[in-house]
mmCIF file of C-alpha atoms in Angstrom:
data_model
loop_
_atom_site.group_PDB
_atom_site.id
_atom_site.type_symbol
_atom_site.label_atom_id
_atom_site.label_comp_id
_atom_site.label_asym_id
_atom_site.label_seq_id
_atom_site.Cartn_x
_atom_site.Cartn_y
_atom_site.Cartn_z
ATOM 1 C CA MET A 226 115.607 84.570 96.041
ATOM 2 C CA ALA A 227 118.707 86.121 98.268
ATOM 3 C CA GLY A 228 117.806 89.057 99.416
ATOM 4 C CA THR A 229 120.931 92.079 99.415
ATOM 5 C CA GLU A 230 122.213 93.515 102.301
ATOM 6 C CA ALA A 231 120.304 96.715 102.294
ATOM 7 C CA GLU A 232 116.733 94.464 101.942
ATOM 8 C CA THR A 233 118.599 92.671 105.059
ATOM 9 C CA GLU A 234 118.905 95.842 106.738
ATOM 10 C CA ARG A 235 115.634 97.200 106.455
ATOM 11 C CA ASP A 236 114.478 94.106 107.676
ATOM 12 C CA GLN A 237 115.720 94.006 110.563
ATOM 13 C CA GLY A 238 115.326 97.521 111.503
ATOM 14 C CA ALA A 239 111.315 96.497 111.002
ATOM 15 C CA GLU A 240 111.431 93.711 113.072
ATOM 16 C CA GLU A 241 113.272 95.561 115.832
ATOM 17 C CA GLU A 242 110.890 98.336 116.029
ATOM 18 C CA ALA A 243 108.068 95.840 116.012
ATOM 19 C CA ARG A 244 109.804 93.823 118.990
ATOM 20 C CA GLN A 245 109.603 97.045 121.267
ATOM 21 C CA ASP A 246 106.064 96.793 120.908
ATOM 22 C CA TRP A 247 104.873 93.086 121.046
ATOM 23 C CA ASP A 248 104.393 91.395 125.014
ATOM 24 C CA GLU A 249 105.134 88.090 126.046
ATOM 25 C CA GLY A 250 102.482 86.879 125.174
ATOM 26 C CA VAL A 251 103.166 87.814 121.458
ATOM 27 C CA SER A 252 105.931 86.614 121.435
ATOM 28 C CA GLU A 253 105.280 83.337 122.549
ATOM 29 C CA VAL A 254 102.228 83.068 119.761
ATOM 30 C CA LEU A 255 105.147 84.152 117.147
ATOM 31 C CA GLU A 256 107.351 81.369 118.143
ATOM 32 C CA LEU A 257 104.779 78.980 118.194
ATOM 33 C CA VAL A 258 103.487 79.646 114.809
ATOM 34 C CA GLY A 259 107.480 80.114 113.716
ATOM 35 C CA ARG A 260 108.208 76.537 115.052
ATOM 36 C CA GLN A 261 105.527 74.810 112.740
ATOM 37 C CA VAL A 262 107.051 76.963 109.372
ATOM 38 C CA ARG A 263 110.347 75.142 110.512
ATOM 39 C CA ARG A 264 109.044 72.013 111.089
ATOM 40 C CA TRP A 265 106.589 71.670 107.645
ATOM 41 C CA ARG A 266 109.800 73.448 106.017
ATOM 42 C CA GLU A 267 112.278 70.424 107.137
ATOM 43 C CA ARG A 268 109.687 67.751 106.998
ATOM 44 C CA ALA A 269 109.599 68.879 102.870
ATOM 45 C CA GLY A 270 113.036 68.654 102.794
ATOM 46 C CA MET A 271 113.901 72.193 101.839
ATOM 47 C CA THR A 272 115.904 75.036 103.197
ATOM 48 C CA GLN A 273 114.648 78.291 103.999
ATOM 49 C CA ALA A 274 116.066 79.466 101.201
ATOM 50 C CA GLU A 275 114.382 76.935 98.997
ATOM 51 C CA LEU A 276 111.106 77.812 100.498
ATOM 52 C CA GLY A 277 111.597 81.796 99.790
ATOM 53 C CA THR A 278 112.375 81.209 96.463
ATOM 54 C CA ALA A 279 108.862 79.058 96.375
ATOM 55 C CA ILE A 280 106.995 81.618 98.419
ATOM 56 C CA GLY A 281 108.400 84.715 96.503
ATOM 57 C CA TYR A 282 110.114 86.123 100.019
ATOM 58 C CA THR A 283 113.477 85.893 101.122
ATOM 59 C CA GLU A 284 115.721 83.620 102.977
ATOM 60 C CA HIS A 285 116.410 86.262 105.425
ATOM 61 C CA GLN A 286 112.205 86.572 105.648
ATOM 62 C CA VAL A 287 112.275 83.087 106.446
ATOM 63 C CA SER A 288 115.054 82.713 109.345
ATOM 64 C CA ALA A 289 113.195 85.586 111.336
ATOM 65 C CA VAL A 290 110.052 84.327 111.040
ATOM 66 C CA GLU A 291 110.939 80.564 111.599
ATOM 67 C CA ARG A 292 112.596 82.068 114.942
ATOM 68 C CA GLY A 293 109.838 84.385 116.305
ATOM 69 C CA ARG A 294 111.653 87.446 115.258
ATOM 70 C CA ARG A 295 108.891 88.694 112.656
ATOM 71 C CA ILE A 296 105.377 88.258 112.214
ATOM 72 C CA PRO A 297 103.918 86.032 109.215
ATOM 73 C CA LYS A 298 101.501 87.938 106.957
ATOM 74 C CA ALA A 299 98.472 86.210 105.798
ATOM 75 C CA VAL A 300 99.742 85.403 102.261
ATOM 76 C CA LEU A 301 103.230 84.064 103.410
ATOM 77 C CA LEU A 302 101.121 81.669 105.324
ATOM 78 C CA GLU A 303 98.596 81.142 103.097
ATOM 79 C CA ARG A 304 102.025 80.411 100.507
ATOM 80 C CA ALA A 305 103.425 78.543 103.009
ATOM 81 C CA ASP A 306 100.984 76.217 103.363
ATOM 82 C CA GLN A 307 100.459 75.369 100.076
ATOM 83 C CA VAL A 308 103.983 75.046 99.031
ATOM 84 C CA LEU A 309 104.618 72.285 101.810
ATOM 85 C CA GLY A 310 101.431 70.366 102.129
ATOM 86 C CA ALA A 311 100.178 71.516 105.985
ATOM 87 C CA GLN A 312 96.492 70.907 105.004
ATOM 88 C CA GLY A 313 95.426 74.074 106.567
ATOM 89 C CA MET A 314 98.328 73.631 109.633
ATOM 90 C CA LEU A 315 99.858 76.896 109.067
ATOM 91 C CA ALA A 316 96.973 79.543 107.549
ATOM 92 C CA GLU A 317 94.877 78.575 110.533
ATOM 93 C CA PHE A 318 97.722 80.853 111.972
ATOM 94 C CA LYS A 319 96.485 84.097 110.194
ATOM 95 C CA GLU A 320 93.584 85.532 112.193
ATOM 96 C CA ASP A 321 96.216 85.070 115.242
ATOM 97 C CA MET A 322 99.019 86.775 113.112
ATOM 98 C CA GLU A 323 96.596 89.807 112.036
ATOM 99 C CA ARG A 324 96.017 90.410 115.879
ATOM 100 C CA ALA A 325 99.464 90.202 116.661
ATOM 101 C CA ARG A 326 100.414 92.871 113.808
ATOM 102 C CA TYR A 327 98.834 95.568 116.381
ATOM 103 C CA PRO A 328 100.976 97.596 118.457
ATOM 104 C CA ARG A 329 100.914 96.711 122.465
ATOM 105 C CA LYS A 330 99.917 100.791 122.773
ATOM 106 C CA VAL A 331 97.027 100.027 120.341
ATOM 107 C CA ARG A 332 95.990 96.732 121.839
ATOM 108 C CA ASP A 333 95.946 98.301 125.105
ATOM 109 C CA LEU A 334 93.873 101.416 123.796
ATOM 110 C CA ALA A 335 91.595 99.052 122.082
ATOM 111 C CA LYS A 336 90.478 97.003 124.858
ATOM 112 C CA VAL A 337 90.102 100.305 126.873
ATOM 113 C CA GLU A 338 87.933 101.535 123.846
ATOM 114 C CA ALA A 339 85.873 98.288 123.099
ATOM 115 C CA THR A 340 84.038 98.748 126.607
ATOM 116 C CA ALA A 341 82.834 102.343 125.895
ATOM 117 C CA ALA A 342 79.430 103.710 126.902
ATOM 118 C CA GLU A 343 80.652 106.910 125.971
ATOM 119 C CA LEU A 344 83.724 108.266 123.988
ATOM 120 C CA SER A 345 84.856 112.021 123.863
ATOM 121 C CA ALA A 346 87.659 113.723 121.391
ATOM 122 C CA TYR A 347 89.826 116.217 120.836
ATOM 123 C CA ALA A 348 91.669 116.639 117.834
ATOM 124 C CA CYS A 349 93.706 119.692 117.155
ATOM 125 C CA HIS A 350 96.339 118.770 113.958
ATOM 126 C CA GLN A 351 94.413 115.343 112.442
ATOM 127 C CA ILE A 352 91.568 113.753 111.858
ATOM 128 C CA HIS A 353 90.766 112.145 114.996
ATOM 129 C CA GLY A 354 91.470 108.043 114.421
ATOM 130 C CA LEU A 355 88.256 106.468 114.818
ATOM 131 C CA LEU A 356 86.851 108.871 112.269
ATOM 132 C CA GLN A 357 89.992 108.641 108.836
ATOM 133 C CA THR A 358 90.019 106.441 106.158
ATOM 134 C CA PRO A 359 91.951 104.148 104.861
ATOM 135 C CA ASP A 360 93.884 106.677 101.767
ATOM 136 C CA TYR A 361 94.083 109.234 105.276
ATOM 137 C CA ILE A 362 95.756 106.450 107.664
ATOM 138 C CA ARG A 363 98.283 105.535 104.996
ATOM 139 C CA ALA A 364 99.023 109.462 103.960
ATOM 140 C CA LEU A 365 99.872 109.548 107.899
ATOM 141 C CA TYR A 366 102.038 107.175 108.444
ATOM 142 C CA GLU A 367 103.792 107.321 104.523
ATOM 143 C CA MET A 368 104.830 111.080 105.624
ATOM 144 C CA ARG A 369 106.578 109.828 109.001
ATOM 145 C CA GLN A 370 109.975 111.068 109.397
ATOM 146 C CA PRO A 371 112.024 109.093 110.310
ATOM 147 C CA ALA A 372 110.559 106.843 107.174
ATOM 148 C CA LEU A 373 108.921 103.982 108.332
ATOM 149 C CA GLU A 374 109.292 100.608 106.637
ATOM 150 C CA GLU A 375 106.216 99.566 104.129
ATOM 151 C CA ASP A 376 105.233 96.218 106.122
ATOM 152 C CA LEU A 377 104.712 98.894 109.308
ATOM 153 C CA ILE A 378 103.230 101.243 108.074
ATOM 154 C CA GLU A 379 100.628 98.139 106.601
ATOM 155 C CA GLN A 380 100.507 97.078 110.216
ATOM 156 C CA TYR A 381 99.626 100.602 111.772
ATOM 157 C CA VAL A 382 96.910 100.949 109.237
ATOM 158 C CA ALA A 383 95.162 97.603 109.704
ATOM 159 C CA ALA A 384 95.413 98.698 113.672
ATOM 160 C CA ARG A 385 94.009 101.690 113.293
ATOM 161 C CA LEU A 386 91.510 100.445 111.366
ATOM 162 C CA ALA A 387 90.615 97.600 113.508
ATOM 163 C CA ARG A 388 90.370 99.437 116.223
ATOM 164 C CA GLN A 389 87.453 101.694 114.253
ATOM 165 C CA LYS A 390 85.021 98.124 114.719
ATOM 166 C CA ILE A 391 83.669 100.090 117.584
ATOM 167 C CA LEU A 392 82.062 102.334 115.633
ATOM 168 C CA GLU A 393 79.933 99.000 114.663
ATOM 169 C CA ARG A 394 79.699 97.838 118.032
ATOM 170 C CA HIS A 395 75.652 97.033 119.233
ATOM 171 C CA PRO A 396 74.468 97.975 121.208
ATOM 172 C CA ALA A 397 76.122 101.426 119.758
ATOM 173 C CA PRO A 398 78.198 103.468 121.850
ATOM 174 C CA ASN A 399 77.621 107.871 121.865
ATOM 175 C CA PHE A 400 80.738 109.421 120.570
ATOM 176 C CA ASN A 401 81.554 113.374 120.509
ATOM 177 C CA PHE A 402 83.830 114.420 118.354
ATOM 178 C CA VAL A 403 85.356 117.726 118.625
ATOM 179 C CA GLN A 404 87.738 118.368 115.400
ATOM 180 C CA GLU A 405 90.268 121.770 115.328
ATOM 181 C CA GLN A 406 89.137 123.932 111.447
ATOM 182 C CA VAL A 407 92.540 123.368 110.231
ATOM 183 C CA THR A 408 91.844 119.820 110.480
ATOM 184 C CA LEU A 409 89.440 119.901 108.116
ATOM 185 C CA GLN A 410 91.285 121.881 105.556
ATOM 186 C CA ARG A 411 94.867 120.716 105.489
ATOM 187 C CA PRO A 412 95.045 118.332 102.251
ATOM 188 C CA LEU A 413 97.521 115.256 104.195
ATOM 189 C CA GLY A 414 97.990 113.043 101.103
ATOM 190 C CA GLY A 415 96.539 115.436 98.617
ATOM 191 C CA ARG A 416 93.245 116.448 97.086
ATOM 192 C CA MET A 417 91.664 113.589 96.451
ATOM 193 C CA VAL A 418 92.434 112.120 100.136
ATOM 194 C CA LEU A 419 91.275 114.897 102.048
ATOM 195 C CA ARG A 420 87.480 114.888 99.389
ATOM 196 C CA GLY A 421 87.528 111.019 100.453
ATOM 197 C CA GLN A 422 87.863 112.307 104.367
ATOM 198 C CA LEU A 423 85.311 114.769 104.512
ATOM 199 C CA GLU A 424 82.842 112.851 102.538
ATOM 200 C CA ARG A 425 83.952 110.368 105.455
ATOM 201 C CA LEU A 426 82.983 112.831 108.282
ATOM 202 C CA LEU A 427 80.057 113.441 106.777
ATOM 203 C CA GLU A 428 78.600 110.187 106.706
ATOM 204 C CA ILE A 429 79.613 108.971 110.156
ATOM 205 C CA GLY A 430 77.980 112.589 111.551
ATOM 206 C CA GLN A 431 74.760 111.458 110.308
ATOM 207 C CA LEU A 432 74.365 108.917 112.852
ATOM 208 C CA ARG A 433 72.370 109.194 115.647
ATOM 209 C CA ASN A 434 74.718 108.643 118.036
ATOM 210 C CA VAL A 435 77.944 110.392 116.833
ATOM 211 C CA GLN A 436 78.013 114.321 117.117
ATOM 212 C CA ILE A 437 81.213 116.015 115.037
ATOM 213 C CA GLN A 438 81.529 119.562 115.933
ATOM 214 C CA VAL A 439 84.308 122.118 114.721
ATOM 215 C CA MET A 440 86.481 124.807 116.523
ATOM 216 C CA PRO A 441 86.417 127.410 114.657
ATOM 217 C CA THR A 442 90.492 128.562 114.351
ATOM 218 C CA SER A 443 88.223 132.372 115.028
ATOM 219 C CA ARG A 444 87.738 131.489 118.351
ATOM 220 C CA GLU A 445 89.626 134.104 121.005
ATOM 221 C CA ASP A 446 88.909 131.700 123.686
ATOM 222 C CA HIS A 447 89.944 128.136 122.995
ATOM 223 C CA ALA A 448 90.566 125.469 126.069
ATOM 224 C CA GLY A 449 92.185 122.990 123.623
ATOM 225 C CA LEU A 450 95.401 124.617 123.368
ATOM 226 C CA GLY A 451 97.459 121.750 125.643
ATOM 227 C CA GLY A 452 96.470 119.318 122.849
ATOM 228 C CA SER A 453 94.423 116.548 121.804
ATOM 229 C CA PHE A 454 92.899 113.757 124.196
ATOM 230 C CA LEU A 455 90.305 111.451 124.787
ATOM 231 C CA LEU A 456 87.933 110.680 127.398
ATOM 232 C CA ILE A 457 86.385 106.898 127.713
ATOM 233 C CA ASP A 458 83.116 106.246 129.956
ATOM 234 C CA PRO A 459 82.623 102.520 129.832
ATOM 235 C CA LEU A 460 79.762 100.387 130.224
ATOM 236 C CA GLY A 461 81.282 99.365 133.351
ATOM 237 C CA GLY A 462 84.675 100.227 135.660
ATOM 238 C CA PRO A 463 86.150 103.245 136.168
ATOM 239 C CA LYS A 464 86.546 106.317 133.130
ATOM 240 C CA ALA A 465 89.983 106.695 131.221
ATOM 241 C CA GLY A 466 91.925 109.070 129.574
ATOM 242 C CA HIS A 467 94.479 109.018 126.411
ATOM 243 C CA ILE A 468 96.617 111.493 125.271
ATOM 244 C CA GLU A 469 99.125 110.795 122.677
ATOM 245 C CA ALA A 470 101.730 113.231 120.955
ATOM 246 C CA GLN A 471 104.746 113.016 119.366
ATOM 247 C CA HIS A 472 104.673 109.560 119.360
ATOM 248 C CA LEU A 473 103.909 109.140 123.267
ATOM 249 C CA SER A 474 100.871 107.245 123.700
ATOM 250 C CA ARG A 475 99.955 107.730 127.686
ATOM 251 C CA LEU A 476 96.251 106.149 129.521
ATOM 252 C CA ILE A 477 95.106 108.076 131.731
ATOM 253 C CA THR A 478 93.046 106.611 135.272
ATOM 254 C CA GLU A 479 94.103 109.254 138.279
ATOM 255 C CA ARG A 480 91.083 110.817 139.039
ATOM 256 C CA ASN A 481 92.209 114.650 139.360
ATOM 257 C CA GLU A 482 93.431 113.655 136.173
ATOM 258 C CA LEU A 483 90.661 112.530 134.789
ATOM 259 C CA ARG A 484 88.209 115.527 135.883
ATOM 260 C CA ARG A 485 90.141 118.108 134.794
ATOM 261 C CA LEU A 486 90.172 116.756 130.847
ATOM 262 C CA GLU A 487 86.271 116.037 131.504
ATOM 263 C CA THR A 488 85.830 119.931 132.743
ATOM 264 C CA GLN A 489 88.154 121.135 129.350
ATOM 265 C CA TYR A 490 86.045 118.862 127.091
ATOM 266 C CA GLY A 491 82.829 120.504 128.225
ATOM 267 C CA ILE A 492 84.647 124.243 127.639
ATOM 268 C CA ILE A 493 85.877 122.860 124.150
ATOM 269 C CA ARG A 494 82.445 121.560 123.047
ATOM 270 C CA ALA A 495 80.442 124.879 124.237
ATOM 271 C CA GLN A 496 83.374 126.960 122.002
ATOM 272 C CA ALA A 497 82.797 124.423 118.824
ATOM 273 C CA LEU A 498 79.976 124.668 116.753
ATOM 274 C CA THR A 499 77.042 122.851 117.063
ATOM 275 C CA PRO A 500 76.670 119.878 115.309
ATOM 276 C CA ARG A 501 74.446 120.776 112.943
ATOM 277 C CA GLU A 502 76.331 124.257 112.351
ATOM 278 C CA SER A 503 79.770 121.899 111.900
ATOM 279 C CA LEU A 504 78.136 119.229 109.543
ATOM 280 C CA ALA A 505 77.229 122.393 107.302
ATOM 281 C CA PHE A 506 80.474 123.397 108.065
ATOM 282 C CA ILE A 507 81.964 120.738 106.439
ATOM 283 C CA GLU A 508 79.945 120.386 103.864
ATOM 284 C CA LYS A 509 81.416 124.139 102.723
ATOM 285 C CA VAL A 510 84.760 122.880 102.927
ATOM 286 C CA LEU A 511 84.007 119.881 101.014
ATOM 287 C CA GLY A 512 82.474 122.210 98.345
ATOM 288 C CA GLU A 513 85.832 124.414 97.769
ATOM 289 C CA THR A 514 88.159 121.376 98.115
#
């Protein structure tokens, strides 16, 4: 199936944005997978257009995969494996490709988070990423402007959900979250998405290793007006912090900056509602939503 000119331009834009987050190691894996797809296609005597038609993709998309310029989805590898008779040789790359879909900055942050004995976060504009439901995550990326391509949205949703696996780790880290009151009442994605998100907060907040606190809008003194941030205390090695704003992400390891953020976070927690008061408040908001 031949793609339209508009489809081609959109695909190229998605590839370019994704490539900005790839490192050398990911590029090498993509090139390896691309070569394998091309070899099996040529062995089957098919053109790129014919393979695309057989698996439900455009010729341009097949070409981009073979050149290592596009991360193939699991369904593409599965269909190509079946059509080309690769006997699992292409399908076995699915997990590698799923990991490659995570942006570099997310992979780096996830690596640091995975070492955490304690993780503390303050979120002022939205529910913290480790607490978000899939519907809430998708709503956040769908409202991005300029608009993101669907492939990129799915890539970012998968990356954020992958980070949440730290909540299931054993031994379990200790988690402290402070959420601005407005993040519990802003209906991002609509009322039902917000209800599902509030229910998720109440569920996670019951875990013995998780404390969720709410910062009331009515507070006259507030130490968190500088924006959201994250503190990570690892099982071994140095502490780290993370700040993200306007799609820019920065990992902090400098001791003086970390000390300032730790002091700030302590004050924020003291100014917020207690964990028990906070869960009661979230339950009240849910009843009103």
